[in-house]
Amino acid sequence: MANYAYSDVASVTGRLSTSKLRQVMSILSYPKYTVAHNYALSDNLLLVTEISYDDGDLMMTADQSMDDNSFSLSSLLFSF
């Protein structure tokens, strides 16, 4: 994980993690990439927008494969 603050209220975070998929006889792992933008609306309120990508080229069954997927998430974090 790496975080770069480019102003007093905004920063960008990048993260590389590994996800695991359990199958009948084995456990397969694949990388997950995430980029998040953080913006402080006030001293105790943070807006986070996150985009993730899974490298899911894993075989689920003989006929079916798990597609690459991505998702985005926006959230407000209130700290007190």
N, CA, C and O of each residue as an XYZ file, in Angstrom:
320
protein
N       0.850     -1.162      0.000
C       0.000      0.000      0.000
C       0.900      1.230      0.000
O       1.925      1.275      0.680
N       0.491      2.221     -0.778
C       1.214      3.491     -0.832
C       0.193      4.622     -0.857
O      -0.858      4.509     -1.488
N       0.509      5.712     -0.165
C      -0.371      6.862     -0.096
C       0.431      8.100     -0.472
O       1.542      8.297      0.020
N      -0.137      8.945     -1.355
C       0.503     10.188     -1.756
C      -0.473     11.339     -1.532
O      -1.523     11.401     -2.172
N      -0.125     12.253     -0.620
C      -0.950     13.432     -0.349
C      -0.477     14.562     -1.259
O       0.662     15.012     -1.140
N      -1.329     15.019     -2.157
C      -0.936     16.078     -3.084
C      -1.471     17.447     -2.690
O      -1.188     18.431     -3.373
N      -2.232     17.534     -1.611
C      -2.636     18.816     -1.034
C      -2.954     18.586      0.441
O      -2.820     17.469      0.940
N      -3.370     19.628      1.130
C      -3.700     19.510      2.554
C      -4.950     18.667      2.795
O      -5.117     18.110      3.880
N      -5.827     18.566      1.798
C      -7.104     17.871      1.992
C      -7.302     16.659      1.080
O      -8.305     15.958      1.218
N      -6.384     16.393      0.158
C      -6.605     15.309     -0.805
C      -5.382     14.405     -0.925
O      -4.241     14.854     -0.811
N      -5.650     13.115     -1.159
C      -4.570     12.148     -1.345
C      -5.055     10.994     -2.214
O      -6.255     10.798     -2.406
N      -4.087     10.232     -2.735
C      -4.366      9.056     -3.550
C      -3.667      7.872     -2.904
O      -2.511      7.976     -2.493
N      -4.375      6.733     -2.812
C      -3.822      5.529     -2.213
C      -3.886      4.394     -3.231
O      -4.907      4.207     -3.893
N      -2.806      3.642     -3.354
C      -2.765      2.455     -4.195
C      -2.469      1.238     -3.331
O      -1.671      1.310     -2.396
N      -3.117      0.118     -3.647
C      -2.934     -1.080     -2.834
C      -2.915     -2.311     -3.742
O      -3.688     -2.404     -4.695
N      -2.026     -3.250     -3.434
C      -1.972     -4.547     -4.100
C      -2.174     -5.606     -3.027
O      -1.431     -5.655     -2.047
N      -3.178     -6.451     -3.213
C      -3.456     -7.503     -2.235
C      -3.725     -8.807     -2.981
O      -3.794     -8.826     -4.210
N      -3.875     -9.877     -2.238
C      -4.140    -11.188     -2.817
C      -5.447    -11.724     -2.254
O      -5.676    -11.690     -1.045
N      -6.295    -12.215     -3.136
C      -7.540    -12.860     -2.727
C      -7.407    -14.354     -2.950
O      -6.669    -14.800     -3.829
N      -8.123    -15.120     -2.152
C      -8.065    -16.577     -2.265
C      -9.428    -17.131     -2.613
O     -10.456    -16.658     -2.129
N      -9.416    -18.144     -3.463
C     -10.626    -18.840     -3.863
C     -10.462    -20.305     -3.517
O      -9.542    -20.967     -3.997
N     -11.357    -20.811     -2.682
C     -11.293    -22.225     -2.285
C     -12.116    -23.061     -3.255
O     -13.288    -22.778     -3.504
N     -11.488    -24.082     -3.790
C     -12.191    -25.048     -4.610
C     -12.161    -26.382     -3.892
O     -11.642    -26.468     -2.779
N     -12.694    -27.405     -4.490
C     -12.867    -28.690     -3.818
C     -11.556    -29.228     -3.260
O     -11.500    -29.604     -2.089
N     -10.528    -29.271     -4.049
C      -9.272    -29.878     -3.611
C      -8.119    -28.883     -3.497
O      -7.012    -29.282     -3.135
N      -8.340    -27.606     -3.794
C      -7.217    -26.676     -3.797
C      -7.675    -25.269     -3.428
O      -8.868    -24.969     -3.401
N      -6.702    -24.427     -3.147
C      -6.930    -23.010     -2.887
C      -6.149    -22.232     -3.933
O      -4.928    -22.362     -4.021
N      -6.848    -21.423     -4.728
C      -6.217    -20.621     -5.758
C      -6.153    -19.173     -5.287
O      -7.097    -18.683     -4.667
N      -5.064    -18.491     -5.571
C      -4.957    -17.091     -5.190
C      -4.706    -16.242     -6.434
O      -4.116    -16.707     -7.409
N      -5.159    -15.004     -6.387
C      -4.995    -14.089     -7.508
C      -4.849    -12.670     -6.967
O      -5.346    -12.369     -5.882
N      -4.168    -11.788     -7.716
C      -3.943    -10.427     -7.225
C      -5.173     -9.537     -7.370
O      -6.008     -9.743     -8.250
N      -5.265     -8.551     -6.493
C      -6.318     -7.547     -6.524
C      -5.654     -6.179     -6.436
O      -4.848     -5.932     -5.538
N      -5.992     -5.292     -7.367
C      -5.420     -3.952     -7.430
C      -6.497     -2.944     -7.044
O      -7.633     -3.039     -7.507
N      -6.141     -1.976     -6.193
C      -7.092     -0.977     -5.725
C      -6.448      0.403     -5.757
O      -5.296      0.574     -5.358
N      -7.213      1.389     -6.238
C      -6.812      2.796     -6.209
C      -7.936      3.563     -5.532
O      -9.106      3.388     -5.872
N      -7.583      4.407     -4.579
C      -8.593      5.179     -3.848
C      -8.194      6.654     -3.820
O      -7.018      6.994     -3.693
N      -9.192      7.515     -3.940
C      -8.983      8.952     -3.790
C      -9.653      9.387     -2.494
O     -10.824      9.082     -2.266
N      -8.923     10.091     -1.652
C      -9.412     10.549     -0.348
C      -9.489     12.072     -0.357
O      -8.549     12.745     -0.780
N     -10.615     12.611      0.113
C     -10.784     14.057      0.187
C     -11.401     14.416      1.529
O     -12.487     13.946      1.867
N     -10.702     15.253      2.294
C     -11.181     15.667      3.621
C     -12.153     16.834      3.458
O     -11.757     17.930      3.061
N     -13.428     16.589      3.768
C     -14.437     17.643      3.696
C     -14.365     18.566      4.908
O     -14.696     19.748      4.814
N     -13.933     18.024      6.047
C     -13.712     18.793      7.272
C     -12.674     18.041      8.103
O     -12.102     17.055      7.638
N     -12.432     18.497      9.315
C     -11.435     17.846     10.168
C     -11.797     16.411     10.508
O     -10.908     15.588     10.729
N     -13.088     16.095     10.552
C     -13.494     14.746     10.944
C     -14.415     14.049      9.932
O     -15.088     13.081     10.284
N     -14.454     14.528      8.679
C     -15.271     13.907      7.642
C     -14.438     13.722      6.379
O     -13.926     14.686      5.811
N     -14.309     12.451      5.943
C     -13.467     12.089      4.812
C     -14.311     11.395      3.746
O     -15.048     10.459      4.053
N     -14.210     11.846      2.500
C     -14.872     11.202      1.370
C     -13.851     10.314      0.664
O     -12.785     10.783      0.263
N     -14.184      9.020      0.513
C     -13.282      8.050     -0.117
C     -13.988      7.454     -1.328
O     -15.102      6.943     -1.210
N     -13.347      7.516     -2.487
C     -13.830      6.866     -3.701
C     -12.793      5.839     -4.108
O     -11.617      6.171     -4.257
N     -13.212      4.595     -4.290
C     -12.285      3.487     -4.494
C     -12.671      2.688     -5.733
O     -13.850      2.435     -5.975
N     -11.663      2.293     -6.518
C     -11.860      1.439     -7.685
C     -10.938      0.242     -7.535
O      -9.752      0.407     -7.250
N     -11.473     -0.976     -7.725
C     -10.683     -2.201     -7.589
C     -10.787     -3.043     -8.853
O     -11.757     -2.954     -9.605
N      -9.756     -3.866     -9.067
C      -9.709     -4.780    -10.210
C      -9.131     -6.102     -9.740
O      -8.070     -6.134     -9.117
N      -9.829     -7.199    -10.038
C      -9.340     -8.545     -9.735
C      -8.818     -9.175    -11.010
O      -9.454     -9.077    -12.060
N      -7.672     -9.818    -10.928
C      -7.140    -10.558    -12.059
C      -7.642    -11.988    -11.941
O      -6.892    -12.884    -11.555
N      -8.916    -12.202    -12.275
C      -9.570    -13.475    -12.015
C      -9.607    -14.394    -13.213
O     -10.695    -14.756    -13.659
N      -8.475    -14.786    -13.751
C      -8.427    -15.736    -14.860
C      -8.373    -17.156    -14.336
O      -7.593    -17.974    -14.825
N      -9.195    -17.453    -13.348
C      -9.188    -18.771    -12.722
C     -10.314    -19.611    -13.289
O     -11.394    -19.098    -13.579
N     -10.068    -20.881    -13.446
C     -11.093    -21.777    -13.960
C     -12.012    -22.209    -12.815
O     -11.551    -22.772    -11.822
N     -13.309    -21.942    -12.958
C     -14.279    -22.343    -11.945
C     -14.702    -23.796    -12.170
O     -14.709    -24.598    -11.237
N     -15.049    -24.123    -13.395
C     -15.368    -25.491    -13.786
C     -14.750    -25.716    -15.159
O     -14.053    -24.837    -15.667
N     -14.984    -26.846    -15.755
C     -14.415    -27.121    -17.068
C     -15.011    -26.216    -18.145
O     -14.343    -25.912    -19.133
N     -16.263    -25.783    -17.964
C     -16.939    -24.988    -18.986
C     -17.032    -23.505    -18.649
O     -17.402    -22.707    -19.510
N     -16.714    -23.124    -17.446
C     -17.000    -21.773    -16.983
C     -15.742    -21.165    -16.383
O     -15.030    -21.838    -15.638
N     -15.455    -19.909    -16.693
C     -14.315    -19.231    -16.084
C     -14.802    -17.968    -15.397
O     -15.821    -17.395    -15.783
N     -14.071    -17.536    -14.377
C     -14.413    -16.321    -13.659
C     -13.839    -15.142    -14.434
O     -12.635    -15.105    -14.686
N     -14.667    -14.184    -14.815
C     -14.221    -13.036    -15.585
C     -13.493    -12.046    -14.686
O     -13.686    -12.022    -13.471
N     -12.642    -11.221    -15.321
C     -12.039    -10.102    -14.601
C     -13.167     -9.178    -14.184
O     -14.117     -8.976    -14.940
N     -13.072     -8.620    -12.995
C     -14.127     -7.733    -12.559
C     -13.540     -6.520    -11.883
O     -12.402     -6.540    -11.415
N     -14.318     -5.475    -11.837
C     -13.912     -4.262    -11.150
C     -15.149     -3.672    -10.500
O     -16.277     -3.934    -10.918
N     -14.921     -2.882     -9.485
C     -16.031     -2.226     -8.833
C     -15.545     -0.910     -8.265
O     -14.349     -0.717     -8.050
N     -16.466     -0.022     -8.027
C     -16.127      1.244     -7.399
C     -17.008      1.422     -6.167
O     -18.112      0.885     -6.081
N     -16.500      2.172     -5.244
C     -17.173      2.363     -3.970
C     -16.903      3.782     -3.500
O     -15.767      4.254     -3.548
N     -17.929      4.450     -3.055
C     -17.776      5.765     -2.442
C     -18.321      5.678     -1.027
O     -19.371      5.083     -0.784
N     -17.595      6.276     -0.108
C     -18.050      6.236      1.283
C     -17.617      7.506      2.009
O     -16.666      8.182      1.618
N     -18.343      7.798      3.067
C     -18.000      8.901      3.963
C     -17.524      8.303      5.276
O     -18.197      7.451      5.857
N     -16.371      8.747      5.741
C     -15.827      8.287      7.017
C     -15.896      9.427      8.013
O     -15.295     10.482      7.809
N     -16.629      9.209      9.084
C     -16.739     10.219     10.142
C     -15.961      9.731     11.355
O     -16.225      8.648     11.875
N     -15.007     10.528     11.801
C     -14.231     10.170     12.982
C     -14.524     11.167     14.104
O     -14.735     12.356     13.866
N     -14.530     10.651     15.325
C     -14.797     11.519     16.481
C     -13.917     11.145     17.632
O     -13.995     11.763     18.695
